[in-house]
């Protein structure tokens, strides 16, 4: 259940926090924004007293949410890498999302739903909203900010937009800007949703179930970029879906290869829990990701970063290839380490390879603790 008071949520709960108006990077006004914020922390007299624990902000990925203890369960909790006995772990649902924060499916102040009236937003706009959230919560410093994929993009922007608030950052499985290939893949997903007759130009919220078919097609495209080519081939190869015959005289939706059945299952899971309008808004924000815009170019912007930043990636990542993390490591102004997750699973390796990810988090937090002690 949500916490009604706009204060720091009780540990293990969430609160919907009013953060005020957000003016986007492009000049659009989003009035009366609210972000849903989760807090994870364990009171234990044998460890750090609750009121003295440092805050760590975890940034979720595209279709994630603020309930980081559910989707990163092996990373967050007592005695785990993100040790809730030592730290207070914050995670907010991103601006534009559909998990409680203001987005296209939210009610518009002038009536109805935002729908097509919701403006295009950037990664920087999401970070600005998060900064306003922390201000509303009375938090003026963060022990660390970390995130992967879209969360990694927000982490990078935190180091450039509000460096005085961040002690250290961990950027996982992302690049300094969207590549042409990434924009092509991501815009194809947006087009699939917009081509669904139920899209209604983005104003479908009062017209029925909405463009769930288009959302499913977008997820099928996206999921192939989240997983490794070798893993997909080893798992499915050319096998038929059980009980179906893709080698028969006629091709049809009931005669699928096994990999098609898997992708249909992934599509159905997202259709059951996510909003197509938010998927479009957040994917468009990823298309706009470019730390160099207005800062003299990508490498100049990275060189200006003075927040101690560690970088990690997955060796088989198709969506954000490891060479993009190597590029970050060569150009960041205060670079403190590069780690590689070795996995056949591709981009999702940061979610799947718990042992390796845990080791990276422990190494990073060891450095963050050392940096904080040097400043105290």
mmCIF file of C-alpha atoms in Angstrom:
data_model
loop_
_atom_site.group_PDB
_atom_site.id
_atom_site.type_symbol
_atom_site.label_atom_id
_atom_site.label_comp_id
_atom_site.label_asym_id
_atom_site.label_seq_id
_atom_site.Cartn_x
_atom_site.Cartn_y
_atom_site.Cartn_z
ATOM 1 C CA UNK A 1 0.000 0.000 0.000
ATOM 2 C CA UNK A 2 1.263 3.527 -0.702
ATOM 3 C CA UNK A 3 2.298 5.802 2.112
ATOM 4 C CA UNK A 4 -0.045 8.842 2.143
ATOM 5 C CA UNK A 5 2.405 11.383 3.552
ATOM 6 C CA UNK A 6 4.859 12.975 1.077
ATOM 7 C CA UNK A 7 7.813 12.011 3.276
ATOM 8 C CA UNK A 8 10.520 9.396 3.034
ATOM 9 C CA UNK A 9 8.733 6.048 2.638
ATOM 10 C CA UNK A 10 8.898 3.572 5.467
ATOM 11 C CA UNK A 11 11.425 0.806 4.715
ATOM 12 C CA UNK A 12 9.937 -1.810 2.424
ATOM 13 C CA UNK A 13 7.157 0.489 1.192
ATOM 14 C CA UNK A 14 6.638 3.196 -1.385
ATOM 15 C CA UNK A 15 5.205 6.685 -1.414
ATOM 16 C CA UNK A 16 3.904 8.852 -4.236
ATOM 17 C CA UNK A 17 5.854 12.096 -3.806
ATOM 18 C CA UNK A 18 4.739 15.399 -5.388
ATOM 19 C CA UNK A 19 7.846 17.039 -6.886
ATOM 20 C CA UNK A 20 6.299 20.138 -8.471
ATOM 21 C CA UNK A 21 6.384 21.245 -12.103
ATOM 22 C CA UNK A 22 8.997 19.874 -14.485
ATOM 23 C CA UNK A 23 10.068 21.961 -17.460
ATOM 24 C CA UNK A 24 11.613 19.640 -20.010
ATOM 25 C CA UNK A 25 14.904 20.150 -21.792
ATOM 26 C CA UNK A 26 12.888 21.071 -24.900
ATOM 27 C CA UNK A 27 10.830 23.666 -23.010
ATOM 28 C CA UNK A 28 7.554 21.811 -22.394
ATOM 29 C CA UNK A 29 5.806 22.101 -19.025
ATOM 30 C CA UNK A 30 4.649 19.044 -17.069
ATOM 31 C CA UNK A 31 2.755 20.459 -14.082
ATOM 32 C CA UNK A 32 2.276 18.771 -10.717
ATOM 33 C CA UNK A 33 4.583 15.831 -11.326
ATOM 34 C CA UNK A 34 4.544 12.948 -8.872
ATOM 35 C CA UNK A 35 7.145 10.168 -8.621
ATOM 36 C CA UNK A 36 6.617 6.859 -6.861
ATOM 37 C CA UNK A 37 9.600 6.185 -4.620
ATOM 38 C CA UNK A 38 10.591 2.957 -2.842
ATOM 39 C CA UNK A 39 12.900 2.647 0.161
ATOM 40 C CA UNK A 40 14.713 -0.506 1.278
ATOM 41 C CA UNK A 41 16.499 -0.493 4.629
ATOM 42 C CA UNK A 42 16.748 -2.796 7.631
ATOM 43 C CA UNK A 43 16.987 -1.522 11.182
ATOM 44 C CA UNK A 44 19.561 -3.476 13.183
ATOM 45 C CA UNK A 45 21.119 -2.183 16.368
ATOM 46 C CA UNK A 46 24.239 -4.236 15.694
ATOM 47 C CA UNK A 47 24.926 -2.318 12.510
ATOM 48 C CA UNK A 48 24.622 1.249 11.311
ATOM 49 C CA UNK A 49 21.816 3.206 13.040
ATOM 50 C CA UNK A 50 19.030 3.950 10.578
ATOM 51 C CA UNK A 51 19.350 7.728 10.739
ATOM 52 C CA UNK A 52 23.073 7.640 9.890
ATOM 53 C CA UNK A 53 22.875 5.313 6.884
ATOM 54 C CA UNK A 54 23.960 6.777 3.577
ATOM 55 C CA UNK A 55 21.536 6.831 0.640
ATOM 56 C CA UNK A 56 22.158 4.873 -2.566
ATOM 57 C CA UNK A 57 19.990 5.697 -5.573
ATOM 58 C CA UNK A 58 19.367 2.749 -7.906
ATOM 59 C CA UNK A 59 18.131 3.577 -11.404
ATOM 60 C CA UNK A 60 15.878 1.004 -13.075
ATOM 61 C CA UNK A 61 15.896 0.000 -16.749
ATOM 62 C CA UNK A 62 13.261 0.683 -19.429
ATOM 63 C CA UNK A 63 10.444 -1.611 -18.279
ATOM 64 C CA UNK A 64 11.625 -1.920 -14.688
ATOM 65 C CA UNK A 65 10.221 -0.113 -11.683
ATOM 66 C CA UNK A 66 11.188 1.206 -8.287
ATOM 67 C CA UNK A 67 10.703 -2.135 -6.550
ATOM 68 C CA UNK A 68 14.381 -2.981 -7.000
ATOM 69 C CA UNK A 69 14.258 -5.702 -4.337
ATOM 70 C CA UNK A 70 11.965 -7.714 -6.620
ATOM 71 C CA UNK A 71 13.841 -7.511 -9.927
ATOM 72 C CA UNK A 72 17.335 -7.493 -8.354
ATOM 73 C CA UNK A 73 16.491 -9.687 -5.392
ATOM 74 C CA UNK A 74 19.950 -11.253 -5.104
ATOM 75 C CA UNK A 75 21.567 -7.810 -4.940
ATOM 76 C CA UNK A 76 19.372 -5.986 -2.394
ATOM 77 C CA UNK A 77 18.836 -6.982 1.230
ATOM 78 C CA UNK A 78 20.578 -7.734 4.519
ATOM 79 C CA UNK A 79 24.064 -9.110 3.881
ATOM 80 C CA UNK A 80 23.705 -8.771 0.103
ATOM 81 C CA UNK A 81 25.879 -6.511 -2.082
ATOM 82 C CA UNK A 82 23.442 -3.607 -1.628
ATOM 83 C CA UNK A 83 23.340 -4.269 2.104
ATOM 84 C CA UNK A 84 20.220 -2.747 3.606
ATOM 85 C CA UNK A 85 21.796 -2.964 7.066
ATOM 86 C CA UNK A 86 24.438 -0.435 5.965
ATOM 87 C CA UNK A 87 22.666 1.676 3.339
ATOM 88 C CA UNK A 88 19.265 3.104 2.574
ATOM 89 C CA UNK A 89 18.388 2.053 -0.978
ATOM 90 C CA UNK A 90 16.135 4.415 -2.923
ATOM 91 C CA UNK A 91 14.607 3.664 -6.305
ATOM 92 C CA UNK A 92 11.972 5.792 -8.050
ATOM 93 C CA UNK A 93 9.782 4.925 -10.986
ATOM 94 C CA UNK A 94 10.960 7.082 -13.871
ATOM 95 C CA UNK A 95 9.130 10.125 -15.176
ATOM 96 C CA UNK A 96 7.072 8.961 -18.154
ATOM 97 C CA UNK A 97 6.572 5.456 -16.794
ATOM 98 C CA UNK A 98 3.422 3.609 -15.822
ATOM 99 C CA UNK A 99 4.246 2.330 -12.337
ATOM 100 C CA UNK A 100 2.880 5.215 -10.287
ATOM 101 C CA UNK A 101 4.939 8.142 -11.590
ATOM 102 C CA UNK A 102 3.517 10.799 -13.908
ATOM 103 C CA UNK A 103 3.343 9.541 -17.485
ATOM 104 C CA UNK A 104 1.058 9.363 -20.531
ATOM 105 C CA UNK A 105 -1.457 7.222 -18.632
ATOM 106 C CA UNK A 106 -1.758 9.713 -15.770
ATOM 107 C CA UNK A 107 -4.685 12.071 -15.363
ATOM 108 C CA UNK A 108 -4.121 15.481 -16.961
ATOM 109 C CA UNK A 109 -4.680 18.559 -14.753
ATOM 110 C CA UNK A 110 -7.181 19.881 -17.329
ATOM 111 C CA UNK A 111 -9.144 16.631 -17.534
ATOM 112 C CA UNK A 112 -8.847 13.231 -19.147
ATOM 113 C CA UNK A 113 -5.528 11.469 -19.545
ATOM 114 C CA UNK A 114 -2.230 12.928 -20.705
ATOM 115 C CA UNK A 115 -2.092 10.575 -23.713
ATOM 116 C CA UNK A 116 -0.791 12.412 -26.780
ATOM 117 C CA UNK A 117 -0.451 15.602 -24.723
ATOM 118 C CA UNK A 118 2.431 14.101 -22.766
ATOM 119 C CA UNK A 119 5.571 15.814 -24.121
ATOM 120 C CA UNK A 120 8.682 14.160 -25.438
ATOM 121 C CA UNK A 121 11.102 13.721 -22.546
ATOM 122 C CA UNK A 122 14.827 13.097 -22.318
ATOM 123 C CA UNK A 123 17.032 11.223 -19.883
ATOM 124 C CA UNK A 124 17.986 14.621 -18.463
ATOM 125 C CA UNK A 125 14.323 15.412 -17.795
ATOM 126 C CA UNK A 126 14.012 12.179 -15.816
ATOM 127 C CA UNK A 127 17.079 13.068 -13.750
ATOM 128 C CA UNK A 128 15.788 16.583 -13.148
ATOM 129 C CA UNK A 129 12.543 15.103 -11.795
ATOM 130 C CA UNK A 130 14.553 12.784 -9.537
ATOM 131 C CA UNK A 131 16.564 15.715 -8.230
ATOM 132 C CA UNK A 132 13.295 17.452 -7.374
ATOM 133 C CA UNK A 133 12.185 14.243 -5.649
ATOM 134 C CA UNK A 134 15.273 14.197 -3.438
ATOM 135 C CA UNK A 135 14.725 17.863 -2.619
ATOM 136 C CA UNK A 136 11.154 17.052 -1.576
ATOM 137 C CA UNK A 137 12.507 14.255 0.648
ATOM 138 C CA UNK A 138 15.139 16.513 2.200
ATOM 139 C CA UNK A 139 18.063 14.523 0.757
ATOM 140 C CA UNK A 140 21.029 16.626 -0.376
ATOM 141 C CA UNK A 141 23.709 13.981 -0.932
ATOM 142 C CA UNK A 142 23.988 10.449 -2.284
ATOM 143 C CA UNK A 143 26.637 7.932 -1.314
ATOM 144 C CA UNK A 144 26.259 6.402 -4.763
ATOM 145 C CA UNK A 145 24.108 6.376 -7.878
ATOM 146 C CA UNK A 146 24.051 3.241 -10.003
ATOM 147 C CA UNK A 147 22.016 1.712 -12.771
ATOM 148 C CA UNK A 148 22.035 -0.370 -15.928
ATOM 149 C CA UNK A 149 20.694 0.219 -19.438
ATOM 150 C CA UNK A 150 18.284 3.185 -19.245
ATOM 151 C CA UNK A 151 19.246 3.329 -15.570
ATOM 152 C CA UNK A 152 22.880 3.609 -16.606
ATOM 153 C CA UNK A 153 22.029 6.526 -18.884
ATOM 154 C CA UNK A 154 20.341 8.309 -15.959
ATOM 155 C CA UNK A 155 23.360 7.544 -13.771
ATOM 156 C CA UNK A 156 25.671 9.178 -16.306
ATOM 157 C CA UNK A 157 23.487 12.263 -16.421
ATOM 158 C CA UNK A 158 23.464 12.466 -12.614
ATOM 159 C CA UNK A 159 27.267 12.768 -12.676
ATOM 160 C CA UNK A 160 27.075 15.650 -15.163
ATOM 161 C CA UNK A 161 23.979 17.496 -13.957
ATOM 162 C CA UNK A 162 24.365 17.282 -10.175
ATOM 163 C CA UNK A 163 27.967 16.247 -9.462
ATOM 164 C CA UNK A 164 28.065 17.948 -6.060
ATOM 165 C CA UNK A 165 25.396 15.556 -4.790
ATOM 166 C CA UNK A 166 27.060 12.289 -5.856
ATOM 167 C CA UNK A 167 29.976 10.639 -4.051
ATOM 168 C CA UNK A 168 30.466 7.873 -6.661
ATOM 169 C CA UNK A 169 28.658 6.310 -9.632
ATOM 170 C CA UNK A 170 28.441 2.885 -11.268
ATOM 171 C CA UNK A 171 27.340 2.901 -14.918
ATOM 172 C CA UNK A 172 26.313 -0.520 -16.270
ATOM 173 C CA UNK A 173 25.608 -1.712 -19.826
ATOM 174 C CA UNK A 174 25.035 1.614 -21.538
ATOM 175 C CA UNK A 175 26.777 4.118 -23.820
ATOM 176 C CA UNK A 176 27.545 7.833 -23.760
ATOM 177 C CA UNK A 177 24.884 8.394 -26.414
ATOM 178 C CA UNK A 178 22.405 6.416 -28.467
ATOM 179 C CA UNK A 179 24.043 4.982 -31.567
ATOM 180 C CA UNK A 180 22.390 5.051 -34.975
ATOM 181 C CA UNK A 181 21.803 1.298 -34.658
ATOM 182 C CA UNK A 182 20.152 1.695 -31.261
ATOM 183 C CA UNK A 183 17.903 4.485 -32.512
ATOM 184 C CA UNK A 184 16.967 2.341 -35.505
ATOM 185 C CA UNK A 185 16.052 -0.641 -33.335
ATOM 186 C CA UNK A 186 14.208 1.470 -30.810
ATOM 187 C CA UNK A 187 12.305 3.568 -33.347
ATOM 188 C CA UNK A 188 11.190 0.320 -35.017
ATOM 189 C CA UNK A 189 9.602 -0.670 -31.708
ATOM 190 C CA UNK A 190 7.861 2.704 -31.475
ATOM 191 C CA UNK A 191 6.590 2.319 -35.056
ATOM 192 C CA UNK A 192 5.153 -1.119 -34.220
ATOM 193 C CA UNK A 193 3.076 0.389 -31.415
ATOM 194 C CA UNK A 194 1.994 3.397 -33.455
ATOM 195 C CA UNK A 195 0.935 1.106 -36.323
ATOM 196 C CA UNK A 196 -1.557 -0.694 -34.070
ATOM 197 C CA UNK A 197 -5.069 0.610 -34.965
ATOM 198 C CA UNK A 198 -5.814 0.750 -31.232
ATOM 199 C CA UNK A 199 -3.083 3.390 -30.727
ATOM 200 C CA UNK A 200 -5.481 6.250 -31.629
ATOM 201 C CA UNK A 201 -2.593 8.695 -31.847
ATOM 202 C CA UNK A 202 -1.733 7.986 -28.218
ATOM 203 C CA UNK A 203 -5.236 8.812 -26.940
ATOM 204 C CA UNK A 204 -6.514 5.310 -26.322
ATOM 205 C CA UNK A 205 -6.910 5.400 -22.545
ATOM 206 C CA UNK A 206 -10.666 5.865 -22.647
ATOM 207 C CA UNK A 207 -11.204 3.836 -25.827
ATOM 208 C CA UNK A 208 -10.560 0.271 -24.694
ATOM 209 C CA UNK A 209 -7.590 -2.010 -24.075
ATOM 210 C CA UNK A 210 -5.203 0.033 -26.209
ATOM 211 C CA UNK A 211 -2.421 -1.082 -28.577
ATOM 212 C CA UNK A 212 -1.483 -4.293 -26.772
ATOM 213 C CA UNK A 213 -0.732 -6.047 -30.067
ATOM 214 C CA UNK A 214 1.747 -3.334 -31.061
ATOM 215 C CA UNK A 215 3.322 -3.403 -27.604
ATOM 216 C CA UNK A 216 3.823 -7.143 -27.977
ATOM 217 C CA UNK A 217 5.540 -6.722 -31.332
ATOM 218 C CA UNK A 218 7.786 -4.049 -29.852
ATOM 219 C CA UNK A 219 8.744 -6.407 -27.039
ATOM 220 C CA UNK A 220 9.567 -9.210 -29.479
ATOM 221 C CA UNK A 221 12.018 -6.908 -31.281
ATOM 222 C CA UNK A 222 13.477 -5.576 -28.047
ATOM 223 C CA UNK A 223 13.932 -8.942 -26.385
ATOM 224 C CA UNK A 224 16.162 -10.159 -29.178
ATOM 225 C CA UNK A 225 18.491 -7.258 -28.349
ATOM 226 C CA UNK A 226 18.407 -8.118 -24.648
ATOM 227 C CA UNK A 227 19.680 -11.659 -25.092
ATOM 228 C CA UNK A 228 22.784 -13.139 -26.695
ATOM 229 C CA UNK A 229 22.691 -14.684 -30.174
ATOM 230 C CA UNK A 230 24.535 -17.815 -29.026
ATOM 231 C CA UNK A 231 22.194 -18.315 -26.080
ATOM 232 C CA UNK A 232 19.091 -17.993 -28.250
ATOM 233 C CA UNK A 233 20.468 -20.450 -30.794
ATOM 234 C CA UNK A 234 21.561 -22.967 -28.164
ATOM 235 C CA UNK A 235 18.169 -22.827 -26.442
ATOM 236 C CA UNK A 236 15.920 -22.929 -29.503
ATOM 237 C CA UNK A 237 17.835 -23.490 -32.740
ATOM 238 C CA UNK A 238 15.462 -24.655 -35.459
ATOM 239 C CA UNK A 239 13.187 -26.661 -33.155
ATOM 240 C CA UNK A 240 9.419 -26.360 -33.699
ATOM 241 C CA UNK A 241 7.140 -25.148 -30.961
ATOM 242 C CA UNK A 242 5.805 -28.335 -29.305
ATOM 243 C CA UNK A 243 2.711 -29.550 -31.157
ATOM 244 C CA UNK A 244 3.228 -27.195 -34.093
ATOM 245 C CA UNK A 245 4.760 -27.661 -37.543
ATOM 246 C CA UNK A 246 6.614 -24.706 -39.098
ATOM 247 C CA UNK A 247 7.824 -27.065 -41.850
ATOM 248 C CA UNK A 248 4.332 -27.842 -43.155
ATOM 249 C CA UNK A 249 2.794 -26.846 -46.492
ATOM 250 C CA UNK A 250 1.329 -23.607 -45.114
ATOM 251 C CA UNK A 251 2.807 -20.963 -42.899
ATOM 252 C CA UNK A 252 0.601 -19.631 -40.118
ATOM 253 C CA UNK A 253 0.555 -18.258 -36.551
ATOM 254 C CA UNK A 254 -0.233 -21.722 -35.206
ATOM 255 C CA UNK A 255 2.851 -23.222 -36.871
ATOM 256 C CA UNK A 256 5.711 -21.576 -35.006
ATOM 257 C CA UNK A 257 9.346 -22.268 -34.359
ATOM 258 C CA UNK A 258 10.207 -22.684 -30.704
ATOM 259 C CA UNK A 259 11.894 -19.289 -30.532
ATOM 260 C CA UNK A 260 8.669 -17.682 -31.769
ATOM 261 C CA UNK A 261 6.772 -19.246 -28.903
ATOM 262 C CA UNK A 262 9.354 -17.891 -26.482
ATOM 263 C CA UNK A 263 9.101 -14.368 -27.902
ATOM 264 C CA UNK A 264 5.306 -14.523 -27.846
ATOM 265 C CA UNK A 265 5.502 -15.459 -24.154
ATOM 266 C CA UNK A 266 7.811 -12.516 -23.441
ATOM 267 C CA UNK A 267 5.424 -10.241 -25.327
ATOM 268 C CA UNK A 268 2.433 -11.468 -23.343
ATOM 269 C CA UNK A 269 4.211 -10.895 -20.035
ATOM 270 C CA UNK A 270 4.893 -7.257 -20.900
ATOM 271 C CA UNK A 271 1.393 -6.723 -22.291
ATOM 272 C CA UNK A 272 0.017 -7.810 -18.919
ATOM 273 C CA UNK A 273 2.004 -5.294 -16.877
ATOM 274 C CA UNK A 274 3.095 -2.303 -18.972
ATOM 275 C CA UNK A 275 1.506 0.607 -20.798
ATOM 276 C CA UNK A 276 2.209 1.175 -24.485
ATOM 277 C CA UNK A 277 2.206 4.968 -24.121
ATOM 278 C CA UNK A 278 4.905 4.756 -21.462
ATOM 279 C CA UNK A 279 6.884 2.330 -23.614
ATOM 280 C CA UNK A 280 6.881 4.898 -26.420
ATOM 281 C CA UNK A 281 7.801 7.806 -24.109
ATOM 282 C CA UNK A 282 10.661 5.957 -22.420
ATOM 283 C CA UNK A 283 12.017 4.465 -25.646
ATOM 284 C CA UNK A 284 11.991 7.924 -27.206
ATOM 285 C CA UNK A 285 13.920 9.202 -24.165
ATOM 286 C CA UNK A 286 16.569 6.555 -24.882
ATOM 287 C CA UNK A 287 16.723 7.703 -28.506
ATOM 288 C CA UNK A 288 17.468 11.217 -27.198
ATOM 289 C CA UNK A 289 20.260 10.029 -24.899
ATOM 290 C CA UNK A 290 23.448 11.971 -25.673
ATOM 291 C CA UNK A 291 25.667 13.291 -22.888
ATOM 292 C CA UNK A 292 27.454 15.531 -25.399
ATOM 293 C CA UNK A 293 24.404 17.522 -26.526
ATOM 294 C CA UNK A 294 24.983 21.147 -25.569
ATOM 295 C CA UNK A 295 28.237 20.262 -23.780
ATOM 296 C CA UNK A 296 30.747 20.450 -26.584
ATOM 297 C CA UNK A 297 30.396 16.864 -27.762
ATOM 298 C CA UNK A 298 30.433 13.420 -26.244
ATOM 299 C CA UNK A 299 34.101 13.121 -25.270
ATOM 300 C CA UNK A 300 34.287 16.679 -23.968
ATOM 301 C CA UNK A 301 31.280 16.039 -21.731
ATOM 302 C CA UNK A 302 32.707 12.800 -20.365
ATOM 303 C CA UNK A 303 36.025 14.519 -19.713
ATOM 304 C CA UNK A 304 34.259 17.170 -17.633
ATOM 305 C CA UNK A 305 32.841 14.544 -15.264
ATOM 306 C CA UNK A 306 34.528 14.756 -11.875
ATOM 307 C CA UNK A 307 32.374 12.191 -10.052
ATOM 308 C CA UNK A 308 34.415 9.004 -9.447
ATOM 309 C CA UNK A 309 32.752 6.619 -11.889
ATOM 310 C CA UNK A 310 33.100 2.882 -12.372
ATOM 311 C CA UNK A 311 31.845 1.215 -15.561
ATOM 312 C CA UNK A 312 30.639 -2.333 -16.210
ATOM 313 C CA UNK A 313 29.307 -4.185 -19.236
ATOM 314 C CA UNK A 314 28.503 -7.609 -20.666
ATOM 315 C CA UNK A 315 30.831 -9.204 -23.200
ATOM 316 C CA UNK A 316 27.981 -10.527 -25.413
ATOM 317 C CA UNK A 317 25.741 -7.453 -25.212
ATOM 318 C CA UNK A 318 24.149 -6.737 -28.594
ATOM 319 C CA UNK A 319 22.169 -3.682 -27.504
ATOM 320 C CA UNK A 320 25.045 -1.832 -25.775
ATOM 321 C CA UNK A 321 28.204 -3.601 -26.969
ATOM 322 C CA UNK A 322 31.148 -3.743 -24.569
ATOM 323 C CA UNK A 323 33.203 -1.433 -26.777
ATOM 324 C CA UNK A 324 30.813 1.342 -25.706
ATOM 325 C CA UNK A 325 31.738 0.800 -22.064
ATOM 326 C CA UNK A 326 35.403 0.734 -23.056
ATOM 327 C CA UNK A 327 34.819 4.107 -24.705
ATOM 328 C CA UNK A 328 33.417 5.458 -21.439
ATOM 329 C CA UNK A 329 36.437 4.137 -19.556
ATOM 330 C CA UNK A 330 38.844 5.951 -21.885
ATOM 331 C CA UNK A 331 37.102 9.315 -21.697
ATOM 332 C CA UNK A 332 35.569 9.775 -18.253
ATOM 333 C CA UNK A 333 37.273 12.542 -16.316
ATOM 334 C CA UNK A 334 37.332 10.585 -13.038
ATOM 335 C CA UNK A 335 37.358 6.919 -14.020
ATOM 336 C CA UNK A 336 37.819 4.357 -11.214
ATOM 337 C CA UNK A 337 37.497 0.984 -12.925
ATOM 338 C CA UNK A 338 36.072 -1.183 -15.707
ATOM 339 C CA UNK A 339 34.490 -4.595 -15.116
ATOM 340 C CA UNK A 340 33.261 -7.148 -17.634
ATOM 341 C CA UNK A 341 30.462 -9.647 -17.049
ATOM 342 C CA UNK A 342 31.187 -12.795 -19.036
ATOM 343 C CA UNK A 343 27.931 -14.428 -20.071
ATOM 344 C CA UNK A 344 26.165 -15.955 -23.092
ATOM 345 C CA UNK A 345 22.972 -14.134 -22.088
ATOM 346 C CA UNK A 346 23.776 -10.727 -23.599
ATOM 347 C CA UNK A 347 22.463 -7.418 -22.281
ATOM 348 C CA UNK A 348 20.383 -9.087 -19.554
ATOM 349 C CA UNK A 349 23.596 -10.438 -18.021
ATOM 350 C CA UNK A 350 23.470 -7.735 -15.337
ATOM 351 C CA UNK A 351 20.180 -9.302 -14.165
ATOM 352 C CA UNK A 352 21.103 -12.953 -14.677
ATOM 353 C CA UNK A 353 24.763 -13.301 -13.667
ATOM 354 C CA UNK A 354 24.239 -12.666 -9.971
ATOM 355 C CA UNK A 355 27.637 -13.826 -8.746
ATOM 356 C CA UNK A 356 29.560 -11.608 -11.149
ATOM 357 C CA UNK A 357 27.214 -8.656 -10.671
ATOM 358 C CA UNK A 358 27.479 -9.020 -6.913
ATOM 359 C CA UNK A 359 31.260 -8.959 -7.062
ATOM 360 C CA UNK A 360 31.162 -5.793 -9.168
ATOM 361 C CA UNK A 361 28.807 -4.087 -6.724
ATOM 362 C CA UNK A 362 30.952 -5.057 -3.752
ATOM 363 C CA UNK A 363 34.092 -3.762 -5.465
ATOM 364 C CA UNK A 364 32.344 -0.523 -6.383
ATOM 365 C CA UNK A 365 30.896 0.078 -2.932
ATOM 366 C CA UNK A 366 34.280 -0.635 -1.374
ATOM 367 C CA UNK A 367 35.696 2.195 -3.488
ATOM 368 C CA UNK A 368 32.713 4.438 -2.716
ATOM 369 C CA UNK A 369 33.142 3.860 1.027
ATOM 370 C CA UNK A 370 36.852 4.658 0.775
ATOM 371 C CA UNK A 371 36.120 7.870 -1.128
ATOM 372 C CA UNK A 372 33.541 8.934 1.443
ATOM 373 C CA UNK A 373 35.943 8.235 4.317
ATOM 374 C CA UNK A 374 38.619 10.351 2.647
ATOM 375 C CA UNK A 375 36.210 13.287 2.469
ATOM 376 C CA UNK A 376 35.003 12.967 6.066
#
